[in-house]
PDB file of C-alpha atoms in Angstrom:
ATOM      1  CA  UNK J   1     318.599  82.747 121.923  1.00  0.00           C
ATOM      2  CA  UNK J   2     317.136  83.152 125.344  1.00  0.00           C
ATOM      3  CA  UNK J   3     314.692  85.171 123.880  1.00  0.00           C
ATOM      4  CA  UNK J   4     313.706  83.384 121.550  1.00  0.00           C
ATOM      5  CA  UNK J   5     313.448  80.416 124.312  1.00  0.00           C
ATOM      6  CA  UNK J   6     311.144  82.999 126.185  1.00  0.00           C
ATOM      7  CA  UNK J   7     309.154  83.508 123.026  1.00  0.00           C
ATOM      8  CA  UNK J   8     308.561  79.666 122.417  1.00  0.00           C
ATOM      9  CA  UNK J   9     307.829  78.568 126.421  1.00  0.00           C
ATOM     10  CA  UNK J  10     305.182  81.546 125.848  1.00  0.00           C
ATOM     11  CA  UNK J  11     303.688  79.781 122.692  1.00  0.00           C
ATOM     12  CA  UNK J  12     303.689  76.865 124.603  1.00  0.00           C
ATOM     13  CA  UNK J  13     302.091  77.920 127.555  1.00  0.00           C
ATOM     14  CA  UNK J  14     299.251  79.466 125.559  1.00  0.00           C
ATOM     15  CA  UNK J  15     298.556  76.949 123.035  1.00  0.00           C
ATOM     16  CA  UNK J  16     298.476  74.656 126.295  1.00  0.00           C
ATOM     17  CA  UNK J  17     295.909  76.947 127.791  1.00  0.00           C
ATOM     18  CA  UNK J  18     293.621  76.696 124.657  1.00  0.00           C
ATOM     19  CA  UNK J  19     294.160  72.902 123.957  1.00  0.00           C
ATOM     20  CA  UNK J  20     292.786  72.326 127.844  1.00  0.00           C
ATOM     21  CA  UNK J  21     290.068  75.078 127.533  1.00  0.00           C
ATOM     22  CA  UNK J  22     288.968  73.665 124.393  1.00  0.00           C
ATOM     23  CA  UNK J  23     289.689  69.681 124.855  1.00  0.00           C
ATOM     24  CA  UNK J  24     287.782  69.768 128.351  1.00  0.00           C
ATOM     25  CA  UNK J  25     283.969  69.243 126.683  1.00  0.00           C
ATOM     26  CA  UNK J  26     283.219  65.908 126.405  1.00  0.00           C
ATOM     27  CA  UNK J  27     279.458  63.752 126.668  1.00  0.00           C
ATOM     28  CA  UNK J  28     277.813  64.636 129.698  1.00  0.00           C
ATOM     29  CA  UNK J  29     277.540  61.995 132.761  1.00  0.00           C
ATOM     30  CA  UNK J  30     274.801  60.901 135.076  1.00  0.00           C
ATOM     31  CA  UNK J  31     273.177  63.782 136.787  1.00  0.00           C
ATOM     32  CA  UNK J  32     274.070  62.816 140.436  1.00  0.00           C
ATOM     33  CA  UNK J  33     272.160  61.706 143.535  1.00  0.00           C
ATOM     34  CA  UNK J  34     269.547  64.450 144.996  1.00  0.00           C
ATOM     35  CA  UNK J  35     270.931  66.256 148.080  1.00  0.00           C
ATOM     36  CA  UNK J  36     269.464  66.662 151.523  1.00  0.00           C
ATOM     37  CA  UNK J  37     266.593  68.753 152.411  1.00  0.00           C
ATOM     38  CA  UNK J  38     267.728  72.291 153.494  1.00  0.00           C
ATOM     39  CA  UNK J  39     266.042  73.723 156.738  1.00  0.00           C
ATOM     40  CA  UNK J  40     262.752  75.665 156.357  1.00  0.00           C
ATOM     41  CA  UNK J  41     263.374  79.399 155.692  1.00  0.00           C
ATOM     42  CA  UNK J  42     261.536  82.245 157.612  1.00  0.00           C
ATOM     43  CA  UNK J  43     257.605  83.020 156.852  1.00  0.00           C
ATOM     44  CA  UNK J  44     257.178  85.828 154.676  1.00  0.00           C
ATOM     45  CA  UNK J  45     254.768  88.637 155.488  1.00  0.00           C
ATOM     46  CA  UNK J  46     251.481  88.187 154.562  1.00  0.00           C
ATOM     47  CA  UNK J  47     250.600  89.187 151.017  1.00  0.00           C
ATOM     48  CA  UNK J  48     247.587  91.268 150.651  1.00  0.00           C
ATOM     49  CA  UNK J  49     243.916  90.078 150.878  1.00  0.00           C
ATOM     50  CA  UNK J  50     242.328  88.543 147.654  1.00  0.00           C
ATOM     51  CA  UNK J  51     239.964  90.432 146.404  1.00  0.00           C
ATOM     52  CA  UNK J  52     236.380  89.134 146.128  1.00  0.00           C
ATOM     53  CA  UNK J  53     234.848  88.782 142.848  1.00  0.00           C
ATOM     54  CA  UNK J  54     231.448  87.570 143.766  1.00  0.00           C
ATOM     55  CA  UNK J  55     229.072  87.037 146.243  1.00  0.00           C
ATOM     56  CA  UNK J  56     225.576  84.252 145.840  1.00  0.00           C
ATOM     57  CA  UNK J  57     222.498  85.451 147.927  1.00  0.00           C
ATOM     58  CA  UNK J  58     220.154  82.964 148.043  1.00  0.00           C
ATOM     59  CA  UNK J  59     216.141  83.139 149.205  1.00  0.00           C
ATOM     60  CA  UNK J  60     212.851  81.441 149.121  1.00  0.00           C
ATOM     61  CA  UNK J  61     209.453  83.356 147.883  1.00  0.00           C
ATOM     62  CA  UNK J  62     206.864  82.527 149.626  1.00  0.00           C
ATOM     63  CA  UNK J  63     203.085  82.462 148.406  1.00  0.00           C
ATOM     64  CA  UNK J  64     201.795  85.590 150.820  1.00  0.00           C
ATOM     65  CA  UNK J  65     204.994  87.522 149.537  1.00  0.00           C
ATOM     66  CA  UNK J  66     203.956  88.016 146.105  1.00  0.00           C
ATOM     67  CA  UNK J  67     201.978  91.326 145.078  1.00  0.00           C
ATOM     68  CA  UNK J  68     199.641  92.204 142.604  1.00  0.00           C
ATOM     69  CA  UNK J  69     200.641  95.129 140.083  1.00  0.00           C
ATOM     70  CA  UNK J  70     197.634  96.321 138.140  1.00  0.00           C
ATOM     71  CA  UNK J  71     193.951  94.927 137.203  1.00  0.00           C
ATOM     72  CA  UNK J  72     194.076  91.713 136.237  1.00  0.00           C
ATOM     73  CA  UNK J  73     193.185  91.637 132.228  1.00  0.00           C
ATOM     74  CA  UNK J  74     194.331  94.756 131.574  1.00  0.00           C
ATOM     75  CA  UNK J  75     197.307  95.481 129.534  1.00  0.00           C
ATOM     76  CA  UNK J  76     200.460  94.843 131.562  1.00  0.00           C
ATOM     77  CA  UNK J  77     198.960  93.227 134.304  1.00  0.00           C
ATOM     78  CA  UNK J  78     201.411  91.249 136.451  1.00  0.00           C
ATOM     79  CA  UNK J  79     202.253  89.810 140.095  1.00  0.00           C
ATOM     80  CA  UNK J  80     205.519  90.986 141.630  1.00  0.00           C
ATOM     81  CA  UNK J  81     207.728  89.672 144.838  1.00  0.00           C
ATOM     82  CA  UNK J  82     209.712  91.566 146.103  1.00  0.00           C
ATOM     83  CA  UNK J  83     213.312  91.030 148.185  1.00  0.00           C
ATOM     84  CA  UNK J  84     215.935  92.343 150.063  1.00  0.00           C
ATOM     85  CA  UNK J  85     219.455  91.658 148.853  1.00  0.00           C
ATOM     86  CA  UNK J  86     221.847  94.099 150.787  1.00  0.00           C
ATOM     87  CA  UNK J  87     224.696  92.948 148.722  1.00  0.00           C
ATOM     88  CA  UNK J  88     223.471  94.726 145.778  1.00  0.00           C
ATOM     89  CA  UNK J  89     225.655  98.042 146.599  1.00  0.00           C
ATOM     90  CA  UNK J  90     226.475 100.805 144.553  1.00  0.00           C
ATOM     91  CA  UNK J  91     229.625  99.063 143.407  1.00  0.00           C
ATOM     92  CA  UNK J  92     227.539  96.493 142.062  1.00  0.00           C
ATOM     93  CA  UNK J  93     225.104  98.688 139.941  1.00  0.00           C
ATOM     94  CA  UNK J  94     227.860 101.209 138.817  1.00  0.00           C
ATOM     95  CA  UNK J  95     230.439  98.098 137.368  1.00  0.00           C
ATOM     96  CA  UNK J  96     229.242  94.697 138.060  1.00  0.00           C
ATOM     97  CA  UNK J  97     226.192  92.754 137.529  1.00  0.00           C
ATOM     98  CA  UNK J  98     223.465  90.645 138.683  1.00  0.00           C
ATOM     99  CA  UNK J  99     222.045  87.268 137.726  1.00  0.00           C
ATOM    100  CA  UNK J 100     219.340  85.432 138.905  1.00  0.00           C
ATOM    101  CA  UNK J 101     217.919  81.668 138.817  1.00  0.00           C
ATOM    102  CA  UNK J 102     215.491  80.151 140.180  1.00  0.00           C
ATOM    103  CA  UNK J 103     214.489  76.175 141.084  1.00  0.00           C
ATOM    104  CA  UNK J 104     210.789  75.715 139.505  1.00  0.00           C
ATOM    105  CA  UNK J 105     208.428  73.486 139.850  1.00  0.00           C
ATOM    106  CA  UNK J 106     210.250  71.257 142.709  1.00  0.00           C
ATOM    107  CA  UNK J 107     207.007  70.629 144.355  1.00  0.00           C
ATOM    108  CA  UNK J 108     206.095  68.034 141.510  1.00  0.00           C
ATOM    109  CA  UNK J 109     209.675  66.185 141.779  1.00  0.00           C
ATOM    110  CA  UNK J 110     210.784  67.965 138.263  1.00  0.00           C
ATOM    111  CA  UNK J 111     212.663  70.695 140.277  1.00  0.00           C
ATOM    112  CA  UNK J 112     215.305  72.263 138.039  1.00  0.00           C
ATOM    113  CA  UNK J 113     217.132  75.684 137.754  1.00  0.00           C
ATOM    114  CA  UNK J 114     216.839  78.124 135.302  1.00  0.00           C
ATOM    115  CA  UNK J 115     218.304  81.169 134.680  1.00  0.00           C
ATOM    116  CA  UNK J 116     216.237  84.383 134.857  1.00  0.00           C
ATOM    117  CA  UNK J 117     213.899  85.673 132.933  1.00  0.00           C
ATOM    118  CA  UNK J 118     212.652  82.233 132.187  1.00  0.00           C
ATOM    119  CA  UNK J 119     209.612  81.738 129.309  1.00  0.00           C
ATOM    120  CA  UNK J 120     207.589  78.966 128.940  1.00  0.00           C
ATOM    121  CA  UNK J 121     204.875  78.402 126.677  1.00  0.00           C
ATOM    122  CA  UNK J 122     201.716  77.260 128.792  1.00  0.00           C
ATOM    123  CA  UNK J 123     199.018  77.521 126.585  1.00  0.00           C
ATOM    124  CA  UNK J 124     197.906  77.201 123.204  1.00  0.00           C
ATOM    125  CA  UNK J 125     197.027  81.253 123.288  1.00  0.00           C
ATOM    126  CA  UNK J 126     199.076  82.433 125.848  1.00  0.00           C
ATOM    127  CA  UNK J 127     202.581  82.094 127.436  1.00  0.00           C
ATOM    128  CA  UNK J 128     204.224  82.493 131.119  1.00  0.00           C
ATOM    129  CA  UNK J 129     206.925  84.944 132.089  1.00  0.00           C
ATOM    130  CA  UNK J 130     209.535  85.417 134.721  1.00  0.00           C
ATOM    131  CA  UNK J 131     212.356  87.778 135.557  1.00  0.00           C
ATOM    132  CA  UNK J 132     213.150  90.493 137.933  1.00  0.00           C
ATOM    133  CA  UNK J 133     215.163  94.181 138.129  1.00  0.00           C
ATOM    134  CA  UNK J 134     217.609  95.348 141.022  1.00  0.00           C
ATOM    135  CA  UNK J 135     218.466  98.388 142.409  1.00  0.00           C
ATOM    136  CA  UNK J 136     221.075  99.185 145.361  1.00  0.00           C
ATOM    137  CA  UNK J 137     219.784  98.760 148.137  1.00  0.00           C
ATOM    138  CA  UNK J 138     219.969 100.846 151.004  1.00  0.00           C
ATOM    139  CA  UNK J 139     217.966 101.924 154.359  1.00  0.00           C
ATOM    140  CA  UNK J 140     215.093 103.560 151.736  1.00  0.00           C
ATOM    141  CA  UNK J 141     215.213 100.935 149.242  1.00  0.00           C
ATOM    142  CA  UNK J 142     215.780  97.723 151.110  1.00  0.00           C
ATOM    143  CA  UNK J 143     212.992  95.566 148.803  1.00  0.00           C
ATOM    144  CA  UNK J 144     215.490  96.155 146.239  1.00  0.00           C
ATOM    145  CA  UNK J 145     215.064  92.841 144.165  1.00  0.00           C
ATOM    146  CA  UNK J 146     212.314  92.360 142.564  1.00  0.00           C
ATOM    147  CA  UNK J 147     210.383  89.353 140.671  1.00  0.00           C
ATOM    148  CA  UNK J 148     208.152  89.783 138.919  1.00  0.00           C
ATOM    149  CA  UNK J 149     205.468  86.972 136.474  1.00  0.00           C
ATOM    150  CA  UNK J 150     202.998  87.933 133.983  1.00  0.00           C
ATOM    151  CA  UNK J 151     201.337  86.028 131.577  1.00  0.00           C
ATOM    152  CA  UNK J 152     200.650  87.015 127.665  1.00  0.00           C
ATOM    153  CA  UNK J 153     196.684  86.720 128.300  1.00  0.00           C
ATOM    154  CA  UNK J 154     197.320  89.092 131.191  1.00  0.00           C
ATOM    155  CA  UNK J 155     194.949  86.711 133.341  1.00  0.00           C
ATOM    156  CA  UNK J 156     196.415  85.053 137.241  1.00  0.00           C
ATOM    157  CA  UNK J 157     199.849  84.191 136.194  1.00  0.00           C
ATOM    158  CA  UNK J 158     200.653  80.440 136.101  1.00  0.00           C
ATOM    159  CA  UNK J 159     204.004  81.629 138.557  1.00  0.00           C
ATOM    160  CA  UNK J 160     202.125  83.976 140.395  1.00  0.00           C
ATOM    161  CA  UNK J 161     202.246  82.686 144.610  1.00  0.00           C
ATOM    162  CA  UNK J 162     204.426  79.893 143.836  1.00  0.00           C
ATOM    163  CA  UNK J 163     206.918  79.206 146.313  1.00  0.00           C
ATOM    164  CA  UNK J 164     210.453  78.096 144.807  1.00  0.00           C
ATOM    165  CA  UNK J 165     214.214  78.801 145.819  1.00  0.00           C
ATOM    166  CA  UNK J 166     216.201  81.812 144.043  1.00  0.00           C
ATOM    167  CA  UNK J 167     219.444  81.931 144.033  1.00  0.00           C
ATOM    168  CA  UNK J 168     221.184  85.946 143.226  1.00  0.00           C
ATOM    169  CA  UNK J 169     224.428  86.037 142.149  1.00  0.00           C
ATOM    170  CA  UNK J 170     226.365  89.459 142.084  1.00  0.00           C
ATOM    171  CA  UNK J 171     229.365  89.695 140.706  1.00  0.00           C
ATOM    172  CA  UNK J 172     231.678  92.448 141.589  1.00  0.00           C
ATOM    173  CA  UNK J 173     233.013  94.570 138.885  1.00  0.00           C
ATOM    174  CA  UNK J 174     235.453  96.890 138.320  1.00  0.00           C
ATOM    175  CA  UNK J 175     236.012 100.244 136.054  1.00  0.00           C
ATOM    176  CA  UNK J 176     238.230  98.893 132.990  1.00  0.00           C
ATOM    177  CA  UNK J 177     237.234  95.108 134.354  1.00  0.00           C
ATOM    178  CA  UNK J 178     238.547  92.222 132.044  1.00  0.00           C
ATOM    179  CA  UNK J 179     235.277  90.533 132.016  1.00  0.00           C
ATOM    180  CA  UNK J 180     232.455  92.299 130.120  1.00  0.00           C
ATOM    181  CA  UNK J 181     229.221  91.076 132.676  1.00  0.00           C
ATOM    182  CA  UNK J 182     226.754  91.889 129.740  1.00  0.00           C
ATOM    183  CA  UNK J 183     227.541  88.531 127.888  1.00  0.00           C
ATOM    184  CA  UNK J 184     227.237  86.787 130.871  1.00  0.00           C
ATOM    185  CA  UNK J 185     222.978  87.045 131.274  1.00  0.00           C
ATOM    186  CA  UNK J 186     221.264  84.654 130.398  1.00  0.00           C
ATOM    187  CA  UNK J 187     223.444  81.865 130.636  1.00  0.00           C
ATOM    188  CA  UNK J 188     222.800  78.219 132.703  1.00  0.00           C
ATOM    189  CA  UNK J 189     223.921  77.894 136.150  1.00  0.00           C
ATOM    190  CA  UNK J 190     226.379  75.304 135.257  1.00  0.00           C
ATOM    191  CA  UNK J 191     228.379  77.380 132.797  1.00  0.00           C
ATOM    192  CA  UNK J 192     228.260  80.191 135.276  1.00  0.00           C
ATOM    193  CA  UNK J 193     230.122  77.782 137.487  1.00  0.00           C
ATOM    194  CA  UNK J 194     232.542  77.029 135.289  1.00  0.00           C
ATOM    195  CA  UNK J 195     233.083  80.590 134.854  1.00  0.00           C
ATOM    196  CA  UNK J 196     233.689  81.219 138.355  1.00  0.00           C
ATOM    197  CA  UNK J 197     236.057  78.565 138.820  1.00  0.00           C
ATOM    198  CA  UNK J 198     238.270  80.170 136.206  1.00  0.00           C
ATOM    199  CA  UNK J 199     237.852  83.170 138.628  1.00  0.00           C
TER     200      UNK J 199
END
């Protein structure tokens, strides 16, 4: 009998221990008041330096800077300016890229930028050209941007001694870099922005 009375205060016990571990869930309540403010921990270390992803270079031409390249009515006669950009670097022309715009015609109040090379059709035989090539530049090479205008009639360019702002943007690149810098000439200033700020 007493074991039996052992056996049944055992049953009891356990099938009190799963009614209560089972019977405790119920709808939740209130989530309760917020508490205080715990005291500022320690500064960290500081984490390592961002890297820099581009740079903007920015110049004026102006009209006794501009060259002439050839004989003017020959066959690939132009006028050329150039410039030195020293953050053109061998980093840059191995993996990242260079754009270029430029503000025309703000002498006349219609000042506007335009991304590099830049057409425009001037003439009912001929039309006007500008764009420009880079290079690293260095203690040898320090013109190493250079504009350059020709026209299709391969007369005086209509660009040729103007004076306007350029504006060089170089955008650092890296070997295996997520953003392919190809599909990014030609485009407006604005969506370059854009671009950037996602940066």
């Amino acid at each position: 009998m007493k074991n039996m009375l052992q056996k049944s205060t055992g049953l009891m016990v356990l099938s009190l221990i799963i009614l209560f571990s089972i019977s405790c869930e119920g709808p939740e309540g209130p989530t309760g008041p917020q508490g205080e403010r715990g005291e500022a921990g320690a500064q960290g270390p500081p984490g390592p330096a961002a890297e820099t992803t581009f740079a903007i270079f920015n110049f004026q031409t102006q009209q006794e800077g501009w060259f002439l390249d050839g004989e003017e009515g020959e066959e690939g006669f132009s006028v050329v300016y150039p410039a030195s950009v020293p953050l053109i670097n061998a980093e840059v022309t191995a993996n990242g890229a260079v754009l270029a715009f430029a503000e025309l015609f703000s002498g006349n109040g219609l000042g506007f930028w335009t991304p590099l090379p830049f057409s425009l059709n001037t003439g009912e035989d001929f039309s006007s050209h500008i764009g420009y090539f880079y290079s690293q530049h260095s203690t040898s090479n320090s013109n190493n941007f250079l504009l350059f205008t020709y026209d299709t009639d391969n007369l005086l360019p209509v660009f040729a001694g103007a004076e306007f702002r350029v504006r060089v943007v170089i955008l650092y690149g890296e070997a295996g870099s997520r953003m392919n810098f190809d599909e990014l000439k030609g485009i407006s200033y604005e969506e370059l922005e854009k671009i950037l700020e996602a940066l």
